[in-house]
Coordinates of C-alpha atoms (C1' of nucleotides) in Angstrom, one line a residue:
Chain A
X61 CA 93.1 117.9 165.5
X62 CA 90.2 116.5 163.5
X63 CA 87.8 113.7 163.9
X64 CA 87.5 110.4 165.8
X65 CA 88.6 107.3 167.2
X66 CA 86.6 105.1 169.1
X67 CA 82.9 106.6 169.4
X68 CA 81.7 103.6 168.6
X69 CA 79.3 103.6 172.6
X70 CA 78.1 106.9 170.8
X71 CA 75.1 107.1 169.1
X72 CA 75.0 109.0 165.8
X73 CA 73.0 112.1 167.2
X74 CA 76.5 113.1 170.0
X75 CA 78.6 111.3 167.3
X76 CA 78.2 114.3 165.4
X77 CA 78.5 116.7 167.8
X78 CA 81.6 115.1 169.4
X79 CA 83.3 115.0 165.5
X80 CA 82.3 118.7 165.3
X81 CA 83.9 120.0 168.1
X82 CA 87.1 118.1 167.9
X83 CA 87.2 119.1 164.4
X84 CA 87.5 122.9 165.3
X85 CA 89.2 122.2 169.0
X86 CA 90.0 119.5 171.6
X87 CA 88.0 117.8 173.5
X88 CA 88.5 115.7 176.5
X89 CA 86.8 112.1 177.0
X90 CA 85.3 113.7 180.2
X91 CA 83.8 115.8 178.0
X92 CA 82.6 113.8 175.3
X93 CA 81.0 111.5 177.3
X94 CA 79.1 114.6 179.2
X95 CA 77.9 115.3 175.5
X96 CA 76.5 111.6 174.7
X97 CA 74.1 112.5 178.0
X98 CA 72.7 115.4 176.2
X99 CA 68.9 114.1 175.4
X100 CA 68.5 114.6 171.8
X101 CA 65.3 114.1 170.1
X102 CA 66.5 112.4 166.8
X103 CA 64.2 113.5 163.7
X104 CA 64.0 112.3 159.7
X105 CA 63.1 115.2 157.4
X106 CA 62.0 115.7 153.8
X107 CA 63.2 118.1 151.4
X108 CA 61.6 121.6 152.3
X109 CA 60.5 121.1 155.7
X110 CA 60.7 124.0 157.9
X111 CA 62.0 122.8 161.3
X112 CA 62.0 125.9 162.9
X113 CA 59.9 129.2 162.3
X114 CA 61.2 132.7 161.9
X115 CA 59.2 134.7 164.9
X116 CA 58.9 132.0 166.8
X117 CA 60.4 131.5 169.9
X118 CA 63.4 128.9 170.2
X119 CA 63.4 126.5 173.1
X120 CA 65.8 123.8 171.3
X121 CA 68.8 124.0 169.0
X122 CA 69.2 121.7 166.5
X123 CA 72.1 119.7 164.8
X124 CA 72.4 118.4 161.8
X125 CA 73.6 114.7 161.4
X126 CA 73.1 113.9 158.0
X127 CA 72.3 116.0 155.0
X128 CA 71.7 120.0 154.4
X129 CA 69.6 122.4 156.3
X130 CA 69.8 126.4 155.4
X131 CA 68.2 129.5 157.1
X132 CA 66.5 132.0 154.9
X133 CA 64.4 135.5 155.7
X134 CA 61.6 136.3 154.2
X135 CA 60.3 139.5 152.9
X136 CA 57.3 140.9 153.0
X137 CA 57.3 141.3 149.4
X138 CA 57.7 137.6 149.1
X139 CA 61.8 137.6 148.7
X140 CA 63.7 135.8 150.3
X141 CA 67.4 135.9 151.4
X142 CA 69.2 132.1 152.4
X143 CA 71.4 133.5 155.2
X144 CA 73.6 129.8 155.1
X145 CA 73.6 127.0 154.1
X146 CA 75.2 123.8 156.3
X147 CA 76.3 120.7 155.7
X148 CA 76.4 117.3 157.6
X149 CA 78.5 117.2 160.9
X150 CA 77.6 120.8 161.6
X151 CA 75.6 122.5 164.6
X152 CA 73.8 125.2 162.3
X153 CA 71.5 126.5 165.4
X154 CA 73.4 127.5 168.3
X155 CA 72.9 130.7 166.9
X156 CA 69.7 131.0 168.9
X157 CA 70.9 129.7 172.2
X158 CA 70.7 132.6 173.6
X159 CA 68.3 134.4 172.2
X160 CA 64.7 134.5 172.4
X161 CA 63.7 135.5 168.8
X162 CA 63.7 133.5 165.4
X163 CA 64.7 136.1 163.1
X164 CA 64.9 133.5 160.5
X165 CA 63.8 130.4 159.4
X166 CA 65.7 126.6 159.6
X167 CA 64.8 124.5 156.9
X168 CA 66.3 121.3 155.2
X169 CA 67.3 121.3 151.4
X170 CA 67.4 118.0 151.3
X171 CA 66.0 114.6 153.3
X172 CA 68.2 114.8 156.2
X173 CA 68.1 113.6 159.7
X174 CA 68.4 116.0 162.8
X175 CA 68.8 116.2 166.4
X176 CA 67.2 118.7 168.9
X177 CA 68.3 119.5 172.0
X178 CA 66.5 121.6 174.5
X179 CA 68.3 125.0 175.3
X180 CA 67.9 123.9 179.4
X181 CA 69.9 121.1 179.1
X182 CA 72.6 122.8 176.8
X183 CA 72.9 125.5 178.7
X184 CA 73.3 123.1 182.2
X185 CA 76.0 121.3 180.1
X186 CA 77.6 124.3 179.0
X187 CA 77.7 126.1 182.7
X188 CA 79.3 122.5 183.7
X189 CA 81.7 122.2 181.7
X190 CA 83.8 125.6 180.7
X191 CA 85.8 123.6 177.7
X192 CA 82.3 122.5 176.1
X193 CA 81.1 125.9 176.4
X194 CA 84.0 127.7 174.7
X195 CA 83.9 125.1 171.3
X196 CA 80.1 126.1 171.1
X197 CA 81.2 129.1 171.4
X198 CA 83.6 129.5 169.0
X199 CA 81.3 127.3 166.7
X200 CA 79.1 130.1 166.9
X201 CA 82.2 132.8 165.8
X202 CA 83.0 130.9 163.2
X203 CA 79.4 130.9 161.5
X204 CA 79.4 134.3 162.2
X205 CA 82.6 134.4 160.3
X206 CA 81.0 132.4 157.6
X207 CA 78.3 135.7 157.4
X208 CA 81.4 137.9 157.4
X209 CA 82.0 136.2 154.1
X210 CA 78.6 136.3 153.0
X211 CA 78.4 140.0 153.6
X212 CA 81.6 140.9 151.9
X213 CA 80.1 138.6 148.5
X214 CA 76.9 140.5 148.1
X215 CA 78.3 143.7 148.7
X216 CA 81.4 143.7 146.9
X217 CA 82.2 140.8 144.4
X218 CA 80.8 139.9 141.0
X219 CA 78.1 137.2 140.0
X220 CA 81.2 135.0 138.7
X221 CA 83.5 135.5 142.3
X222 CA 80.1 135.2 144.2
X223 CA 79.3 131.5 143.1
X224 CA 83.5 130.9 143.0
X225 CA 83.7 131.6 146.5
X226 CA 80.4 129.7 147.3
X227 CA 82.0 126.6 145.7
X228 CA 85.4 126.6 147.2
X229 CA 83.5 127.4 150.5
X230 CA 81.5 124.2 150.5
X231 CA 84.4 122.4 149.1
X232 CA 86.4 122.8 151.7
X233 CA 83.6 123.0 154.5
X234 CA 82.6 119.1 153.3
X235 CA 85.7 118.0 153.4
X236 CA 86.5 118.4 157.1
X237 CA 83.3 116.3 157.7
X238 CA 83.3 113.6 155.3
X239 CA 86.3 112.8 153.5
X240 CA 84.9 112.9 149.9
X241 CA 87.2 112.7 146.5
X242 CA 89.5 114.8 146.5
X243 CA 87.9 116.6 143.5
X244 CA 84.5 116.6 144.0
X245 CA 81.4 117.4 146.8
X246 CA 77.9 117.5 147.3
X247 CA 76.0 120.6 145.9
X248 CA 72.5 120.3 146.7
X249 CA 71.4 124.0 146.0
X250 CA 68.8 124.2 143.0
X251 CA 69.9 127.4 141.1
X252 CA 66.7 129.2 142.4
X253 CA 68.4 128.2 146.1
X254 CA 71.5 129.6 145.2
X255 CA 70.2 132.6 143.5
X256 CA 68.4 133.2 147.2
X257 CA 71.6 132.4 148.3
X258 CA 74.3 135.0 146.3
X259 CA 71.7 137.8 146.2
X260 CA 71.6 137.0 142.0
X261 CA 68.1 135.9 140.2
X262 CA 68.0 132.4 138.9
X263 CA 68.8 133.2 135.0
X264 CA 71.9 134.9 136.4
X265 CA 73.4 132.2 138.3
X266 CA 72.7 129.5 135.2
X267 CA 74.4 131.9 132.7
X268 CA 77.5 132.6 135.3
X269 CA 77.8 128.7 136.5
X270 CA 77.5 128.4 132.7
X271 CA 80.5 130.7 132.6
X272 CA 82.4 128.6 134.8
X273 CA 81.8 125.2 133.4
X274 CA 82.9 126.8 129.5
X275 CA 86.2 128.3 131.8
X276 CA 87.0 124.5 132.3
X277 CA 86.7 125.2 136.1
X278 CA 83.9 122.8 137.1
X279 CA 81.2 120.4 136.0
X280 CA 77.8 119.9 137.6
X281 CA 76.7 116.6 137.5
X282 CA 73.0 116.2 139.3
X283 CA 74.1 117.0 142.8
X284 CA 77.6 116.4 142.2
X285 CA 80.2 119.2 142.1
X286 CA 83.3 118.3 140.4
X287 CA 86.3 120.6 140.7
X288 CA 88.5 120.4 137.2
X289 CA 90.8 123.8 138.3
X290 CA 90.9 123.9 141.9
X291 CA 93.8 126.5 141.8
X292 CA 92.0 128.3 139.3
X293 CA 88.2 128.5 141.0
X294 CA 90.4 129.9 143.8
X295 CA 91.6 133.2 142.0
X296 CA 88.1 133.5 140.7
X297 CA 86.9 134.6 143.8
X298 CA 90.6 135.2 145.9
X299 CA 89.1 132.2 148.0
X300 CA 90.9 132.1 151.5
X301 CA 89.8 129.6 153.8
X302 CA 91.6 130.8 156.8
X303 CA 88.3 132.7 157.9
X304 CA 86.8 128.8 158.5
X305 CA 89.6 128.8 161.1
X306 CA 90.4 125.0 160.0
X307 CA 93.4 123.6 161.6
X308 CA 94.1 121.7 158.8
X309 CA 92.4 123.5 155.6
X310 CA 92.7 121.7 152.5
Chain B
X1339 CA 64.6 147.1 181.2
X1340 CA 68.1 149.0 180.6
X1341 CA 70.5 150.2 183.0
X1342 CA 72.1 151.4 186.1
X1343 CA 72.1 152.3 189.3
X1344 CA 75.6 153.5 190.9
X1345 CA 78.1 152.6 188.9
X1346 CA 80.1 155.3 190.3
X1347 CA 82.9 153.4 191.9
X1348 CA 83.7 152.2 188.5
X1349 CA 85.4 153.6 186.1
X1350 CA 84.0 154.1 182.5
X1351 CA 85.5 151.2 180.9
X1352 CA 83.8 148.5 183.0
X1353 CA 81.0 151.0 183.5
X1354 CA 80.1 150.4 179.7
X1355 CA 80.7 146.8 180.1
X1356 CA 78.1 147.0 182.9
X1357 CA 75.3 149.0 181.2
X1358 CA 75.5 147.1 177.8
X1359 CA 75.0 143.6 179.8
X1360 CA 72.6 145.0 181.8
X1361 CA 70.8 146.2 178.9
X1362 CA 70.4 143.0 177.0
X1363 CA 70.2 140.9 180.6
X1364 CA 70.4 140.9 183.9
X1365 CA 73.7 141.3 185.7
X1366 CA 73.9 140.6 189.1
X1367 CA 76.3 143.0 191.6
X1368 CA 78.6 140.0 191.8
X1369 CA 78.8 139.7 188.4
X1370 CA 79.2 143.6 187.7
X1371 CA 81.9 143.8 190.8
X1372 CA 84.0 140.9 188.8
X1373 CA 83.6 142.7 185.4
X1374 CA 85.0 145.5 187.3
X1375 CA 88.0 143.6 188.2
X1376 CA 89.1 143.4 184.8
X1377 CA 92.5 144.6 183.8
X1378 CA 91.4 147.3 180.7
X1379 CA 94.0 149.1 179.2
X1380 CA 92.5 152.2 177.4
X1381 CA 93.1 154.5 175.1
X1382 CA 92.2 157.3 172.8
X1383 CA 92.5 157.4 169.0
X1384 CA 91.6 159.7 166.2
X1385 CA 89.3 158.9 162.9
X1386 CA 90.2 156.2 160.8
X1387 CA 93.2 154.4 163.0
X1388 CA 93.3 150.4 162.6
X1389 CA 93.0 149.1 165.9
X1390 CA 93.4 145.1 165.1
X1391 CA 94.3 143.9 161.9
X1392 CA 93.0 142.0 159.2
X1393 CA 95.4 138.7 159.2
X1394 CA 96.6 139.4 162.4
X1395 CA 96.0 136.9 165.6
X1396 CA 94.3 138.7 168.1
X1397 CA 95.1 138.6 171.9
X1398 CA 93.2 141.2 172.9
X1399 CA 89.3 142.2 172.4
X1400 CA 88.1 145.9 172.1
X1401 CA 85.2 147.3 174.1
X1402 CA 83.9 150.6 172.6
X1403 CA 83.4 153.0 175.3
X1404 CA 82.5 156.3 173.1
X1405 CA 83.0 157.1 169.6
X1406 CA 82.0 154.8 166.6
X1407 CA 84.1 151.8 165.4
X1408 CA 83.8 149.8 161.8
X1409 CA 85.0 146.3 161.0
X1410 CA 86.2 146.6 157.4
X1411 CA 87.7 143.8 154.9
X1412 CA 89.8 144.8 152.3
X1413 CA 89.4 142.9 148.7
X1414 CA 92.7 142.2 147.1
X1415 CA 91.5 144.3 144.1
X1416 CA 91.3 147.3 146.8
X1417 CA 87.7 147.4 147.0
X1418 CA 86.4 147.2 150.6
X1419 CA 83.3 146.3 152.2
X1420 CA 82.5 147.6 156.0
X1421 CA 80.8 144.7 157.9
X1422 CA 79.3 146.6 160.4
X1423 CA 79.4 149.9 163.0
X1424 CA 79.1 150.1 166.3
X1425 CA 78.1 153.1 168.5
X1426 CA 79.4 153.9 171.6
X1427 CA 78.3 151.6 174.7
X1428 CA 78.9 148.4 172.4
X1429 CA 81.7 145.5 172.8
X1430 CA 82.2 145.0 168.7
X1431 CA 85.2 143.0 169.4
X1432 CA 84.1 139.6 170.9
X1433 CA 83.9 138.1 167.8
X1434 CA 87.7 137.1 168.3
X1435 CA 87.4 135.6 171.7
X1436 CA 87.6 132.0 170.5
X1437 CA 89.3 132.8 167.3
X1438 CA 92.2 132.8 166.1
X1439 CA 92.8 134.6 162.9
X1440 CA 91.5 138.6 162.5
X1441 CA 89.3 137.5 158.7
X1442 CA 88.8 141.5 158.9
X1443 CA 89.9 144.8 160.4
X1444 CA 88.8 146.9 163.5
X1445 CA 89.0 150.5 163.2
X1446 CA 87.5 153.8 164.4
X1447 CA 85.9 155.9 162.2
X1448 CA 85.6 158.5 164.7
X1449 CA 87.9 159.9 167.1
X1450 CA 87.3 157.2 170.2
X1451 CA 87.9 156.2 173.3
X1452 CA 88.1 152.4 173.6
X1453 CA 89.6 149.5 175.9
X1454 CA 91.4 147.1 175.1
X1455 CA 91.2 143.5 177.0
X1456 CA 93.3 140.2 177.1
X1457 CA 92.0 137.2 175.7
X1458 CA 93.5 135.4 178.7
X1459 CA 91.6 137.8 181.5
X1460 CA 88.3 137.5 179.6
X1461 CA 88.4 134.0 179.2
X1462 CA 89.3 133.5 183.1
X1463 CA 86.3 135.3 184.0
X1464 CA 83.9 133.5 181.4
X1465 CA 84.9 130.2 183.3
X1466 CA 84.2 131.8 187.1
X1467 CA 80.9 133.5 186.4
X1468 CA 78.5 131.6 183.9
X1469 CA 76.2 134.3 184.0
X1470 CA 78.6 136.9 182.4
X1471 CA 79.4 133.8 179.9
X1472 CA 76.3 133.9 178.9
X1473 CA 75.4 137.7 178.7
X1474 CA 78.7 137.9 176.6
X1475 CA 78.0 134.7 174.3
X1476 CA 74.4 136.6 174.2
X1477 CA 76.1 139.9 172.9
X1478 CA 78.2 137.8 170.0
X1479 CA 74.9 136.2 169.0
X1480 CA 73.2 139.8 168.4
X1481 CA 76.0 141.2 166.5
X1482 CA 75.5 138.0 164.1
X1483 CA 72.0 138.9 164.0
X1484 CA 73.1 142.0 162.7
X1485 CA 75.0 140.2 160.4
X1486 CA 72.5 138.5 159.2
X1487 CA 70.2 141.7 158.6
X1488 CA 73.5 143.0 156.4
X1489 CA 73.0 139.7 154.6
X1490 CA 69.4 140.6 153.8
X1491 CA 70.1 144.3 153.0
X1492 CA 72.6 143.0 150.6
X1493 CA 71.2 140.7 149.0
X1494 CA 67.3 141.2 148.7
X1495 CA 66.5 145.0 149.5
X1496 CA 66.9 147.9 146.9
X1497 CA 69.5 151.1 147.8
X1498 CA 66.7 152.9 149.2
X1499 CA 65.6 149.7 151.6
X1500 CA 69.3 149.3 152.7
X1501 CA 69.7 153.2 153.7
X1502 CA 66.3 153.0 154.9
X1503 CA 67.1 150.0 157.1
X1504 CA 70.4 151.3 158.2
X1505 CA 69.0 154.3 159.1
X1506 CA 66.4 152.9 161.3
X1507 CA 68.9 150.3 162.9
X1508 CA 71.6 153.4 164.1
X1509 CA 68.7 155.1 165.4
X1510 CA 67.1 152.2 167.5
X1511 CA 71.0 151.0 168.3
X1512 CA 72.1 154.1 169.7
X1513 CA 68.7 154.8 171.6
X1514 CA 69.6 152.3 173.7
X1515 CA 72.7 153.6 174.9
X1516 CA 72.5 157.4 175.2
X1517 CA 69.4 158.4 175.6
X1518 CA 69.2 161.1 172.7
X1519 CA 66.3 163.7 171.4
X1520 CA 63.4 161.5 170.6
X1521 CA 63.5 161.9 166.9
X1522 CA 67.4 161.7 166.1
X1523 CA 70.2 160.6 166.5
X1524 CA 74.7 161.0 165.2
X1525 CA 75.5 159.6 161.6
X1526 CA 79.3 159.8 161.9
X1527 CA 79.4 157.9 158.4
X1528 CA 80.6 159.7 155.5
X1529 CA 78.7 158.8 152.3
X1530 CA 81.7 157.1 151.2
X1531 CA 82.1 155.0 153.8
X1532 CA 77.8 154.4 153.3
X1533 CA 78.6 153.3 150.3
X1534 CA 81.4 150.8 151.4
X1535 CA 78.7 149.4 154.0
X1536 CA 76.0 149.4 151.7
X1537 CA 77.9 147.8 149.0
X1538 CA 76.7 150.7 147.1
X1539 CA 78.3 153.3 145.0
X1540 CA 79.1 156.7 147.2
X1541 CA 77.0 158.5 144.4
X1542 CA 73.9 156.7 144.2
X1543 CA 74.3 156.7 148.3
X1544 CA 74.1 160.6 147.7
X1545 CA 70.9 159.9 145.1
X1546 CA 69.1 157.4 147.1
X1547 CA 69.7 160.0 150.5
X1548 CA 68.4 162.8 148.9
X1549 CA 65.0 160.8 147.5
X1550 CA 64.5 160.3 151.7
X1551 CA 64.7 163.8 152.0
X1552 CA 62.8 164.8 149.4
X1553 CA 59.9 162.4 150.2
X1554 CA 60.5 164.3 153.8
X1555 CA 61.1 161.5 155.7
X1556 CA 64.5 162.1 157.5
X1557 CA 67.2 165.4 157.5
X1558 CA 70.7 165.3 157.4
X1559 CA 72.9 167.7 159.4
X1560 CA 76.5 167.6 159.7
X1561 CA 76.7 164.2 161.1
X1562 CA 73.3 164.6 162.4
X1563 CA 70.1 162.4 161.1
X1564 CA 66.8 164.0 162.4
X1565 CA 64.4 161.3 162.1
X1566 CA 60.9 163.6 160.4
X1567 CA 58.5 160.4 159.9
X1568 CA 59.6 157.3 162.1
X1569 CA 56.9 155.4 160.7
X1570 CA 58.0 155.9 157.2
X1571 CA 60.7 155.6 157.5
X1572 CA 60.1 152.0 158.9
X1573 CA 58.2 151.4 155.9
X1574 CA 60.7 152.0 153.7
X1575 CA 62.3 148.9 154.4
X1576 CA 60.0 147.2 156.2
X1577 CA 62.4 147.9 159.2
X1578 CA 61.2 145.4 162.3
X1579 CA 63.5 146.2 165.2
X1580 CA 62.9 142.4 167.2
X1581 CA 66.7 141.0 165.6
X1582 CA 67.8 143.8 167.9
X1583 CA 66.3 141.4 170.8
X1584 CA 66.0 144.3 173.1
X1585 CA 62.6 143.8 174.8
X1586 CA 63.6 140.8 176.2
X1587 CA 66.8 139.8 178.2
X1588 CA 67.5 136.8 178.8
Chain C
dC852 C1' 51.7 109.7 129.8
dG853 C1' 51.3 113.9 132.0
dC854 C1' 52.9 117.1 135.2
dA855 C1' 55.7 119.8 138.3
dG856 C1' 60.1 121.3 139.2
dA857 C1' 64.6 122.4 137.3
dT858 C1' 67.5 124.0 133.7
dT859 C1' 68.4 126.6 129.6
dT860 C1' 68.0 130.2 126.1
dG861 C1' 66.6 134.7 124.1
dA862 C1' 65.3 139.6 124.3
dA863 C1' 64.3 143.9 126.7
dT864 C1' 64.6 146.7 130.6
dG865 C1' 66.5 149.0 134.6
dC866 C1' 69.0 149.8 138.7
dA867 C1' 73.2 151.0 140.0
dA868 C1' 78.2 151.7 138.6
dT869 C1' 81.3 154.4 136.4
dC870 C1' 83.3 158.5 134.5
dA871 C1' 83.8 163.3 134.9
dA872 C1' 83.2 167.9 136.8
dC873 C1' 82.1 171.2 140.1
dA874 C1' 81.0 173.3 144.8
dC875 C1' 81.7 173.5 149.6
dT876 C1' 84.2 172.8 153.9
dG877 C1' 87.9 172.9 157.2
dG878 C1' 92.8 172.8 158.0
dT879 C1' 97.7 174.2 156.9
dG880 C1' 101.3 176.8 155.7
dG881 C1' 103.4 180.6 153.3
Chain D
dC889 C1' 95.1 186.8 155.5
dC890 C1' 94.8 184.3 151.7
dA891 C1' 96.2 180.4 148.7
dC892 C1' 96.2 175.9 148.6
dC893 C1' 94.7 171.3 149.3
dA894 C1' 92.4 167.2 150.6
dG895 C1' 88.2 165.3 151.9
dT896 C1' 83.3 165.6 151.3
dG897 C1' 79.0 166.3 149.0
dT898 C1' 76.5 167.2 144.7
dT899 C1' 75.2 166.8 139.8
dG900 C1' 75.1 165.2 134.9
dA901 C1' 76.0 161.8 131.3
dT902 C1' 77.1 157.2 129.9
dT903 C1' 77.8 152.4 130.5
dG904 C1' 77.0 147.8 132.0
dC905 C1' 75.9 144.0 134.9
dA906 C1' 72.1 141.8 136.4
dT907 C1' 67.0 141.6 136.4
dT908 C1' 62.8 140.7 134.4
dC909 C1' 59.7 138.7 131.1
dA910 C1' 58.9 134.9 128.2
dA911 C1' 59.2 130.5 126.5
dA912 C1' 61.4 126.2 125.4
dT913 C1' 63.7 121.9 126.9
dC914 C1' 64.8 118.4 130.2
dT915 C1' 64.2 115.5 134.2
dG916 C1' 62.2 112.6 137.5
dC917 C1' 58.1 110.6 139.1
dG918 C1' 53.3 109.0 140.2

DNA sequence: CGCAGATTTGAATGCAATCAACACTGGTGG
DNA sequence: CCACCAGTGTTGATTGCATTCAAATCTGCG
């Protein structure tokens, strides 16, 4: 199932892309070494940074090696809507592979370090090799699955089960990646972020993470989520992780 | 742009397959001769029947070849929240391809005539013809960006934005399939069931409908919507049709 | 120290949900 | 043929969750 033995020959950029998709799938050494000869353009970000622009039109996908990136829409009236969020390890922007217009915005939430990859030589990888094409494939179901989740928390569930779900969501996602305390993960989000995020406004997401941190469910230390009640921030929000289609969930 | 030459020597199943890929992309006759190959099993069902369950592991994915399907997810507190529609002409059900666990369920919400196709057949074909791989990975990657649009609706836009929007989106959607009167087009949706895509209440579905038709902008008929000022109605909710990515295939 | 961004708190407002009827439709069966 | 019923659409009144407006800390940082 997961991660990783000896990628050592593999620089970080296909490290991460190799640890991805053997995370959510198998893949052969043939394989993997056809994805270290992907040309990636390797690329430090700050905090904010717009990598690439909604109406523009996408030529590369990017990957994200170390830290957050989101996408977010904008509104004419100057709202705006975070679609995801994603978290080291993952390859946010295969959503646009195949298409030829940036409905949305990729940005980083936090310094991070990226890869881009030119859709030509993806796609010549992909038609190559029929295994690589169905994990970025089914990488690209499962963050559609991931906007399933999203839609079904805006639409239907409270503030409180909104920000639940959010957290056990991240939990879990960082912890096929990393392999973090047992009780703890990063939350970069500022509460503005997340109120972009859960469809809330900002003094509504402090009074209901307020809520949860009185409930005894969590503490928020900086960036730091720590998780006192796993079971408990669960049935806040009836948090099943089998729409993540994890092998091994947590 | 859209369709379709002869496509007489195939029957309607593979004939929707055919037009939908042609409409987003260019299919070649090879590609539409192997598409036709494809062991479809179809069948008819009335409104409302569950065609692939939530929790269930599907084997099978369901093209749409006239009628109107929903994907729904059930809360455990029996609220529900419809993730999308899709009008006849579409493939909803590719989502599961390279899943393995059904996060939501797939039903009609008209009476329908649909196909049903194995996993195992699709996936042979995706390996032997890369371009159908990628007209089909293409059609997963516009339902997300559908997705995402929900995501935006839900989160950012007022009641009258979302109907607005959704309004707008059936109209352009279906457009491209039929080719319908100029200035409408079938709302098989009950206002309940608006409500449960909306994430709205059904009454203030019935308020926020009637305000359009007050202001004069669209008329409702049966299961009819006649479309009175396209342009405002666009401007309700700033509606910009490119997500759609229908001017340009691939 | 000063300043910008982030978090927190209080008070008022409002959009949409909820509760409760009533009217209209089509289908079914006595 | 009509009574009945379930589903749909409509309307009014009330409630409440979340927003908005406003301002006060707190924090990191140049």
């Amino acid at each position: 199932m997961s991660a990783s033995d000896d990628h050592s020959s593999l620089d970080r950029a296909t490290d991460t892309l190799v640890r991805r998709l053997s995370s959510i799938g198998t893949l052969s050494q043939d394989d993997a070494a056809a994805l270290a000869e992907l040309p990636v353009r390797r690329e430090f970000v700050q905090t904010n940074v717009d990598l690439i622009n909604q109406g523009a039109v996408p030529t590369v996908s990017c990957l994200l090696i170390d830290g957050f990136l989101c996408r977010y829409h904008l509104l004419p009236e100057g709202k705006r809507q975070i679609l995801s969020i994603h978290c080291a390890g993952e390859i946010p922007d295969l959503q646009n592979l195949y298409l030829s217009y940036m409905d949305h915005t990729l940005a980083s939430v936090v310094p991070s370090e990226v890869g881009f990859i030119a859709h030509k030589d993806l796609r010549e990888l992909i038609r190559a090799r029929p295994h690589v094409c169905e994990l970025l494939w089914r990488e690209t179901l499962i963050d559609a699955a991931i906007f399933r989740q999203s839609i079904i928390s805006l639409g239907r569930r409270t503030a409180r089960e909104r920000v639940g779900h959010l957290l056990c969501e991240l939990f879990v996602r960082q912890r096929v990646i990393d392999n973090p305390p047992r009780n703890a993960c990063r939350l970069p989000l500022t509460q503005t972020q997340l109120a972009d995020l859960l469809g809330l406004s900002l003094v509504h997401v402090n009074r209901t993470l307020q809520g949860l941190r009185a409930d005894g469910l969590v503490e928020l230390e900086g960036r730091l989520l720590v998780i006192h009640d796993w079971e408990g921030l669960q049935e806040v929000s009836a948090f099943d992780p089998a729409y993540l289609q994890l092998d091994d969930p947590v």
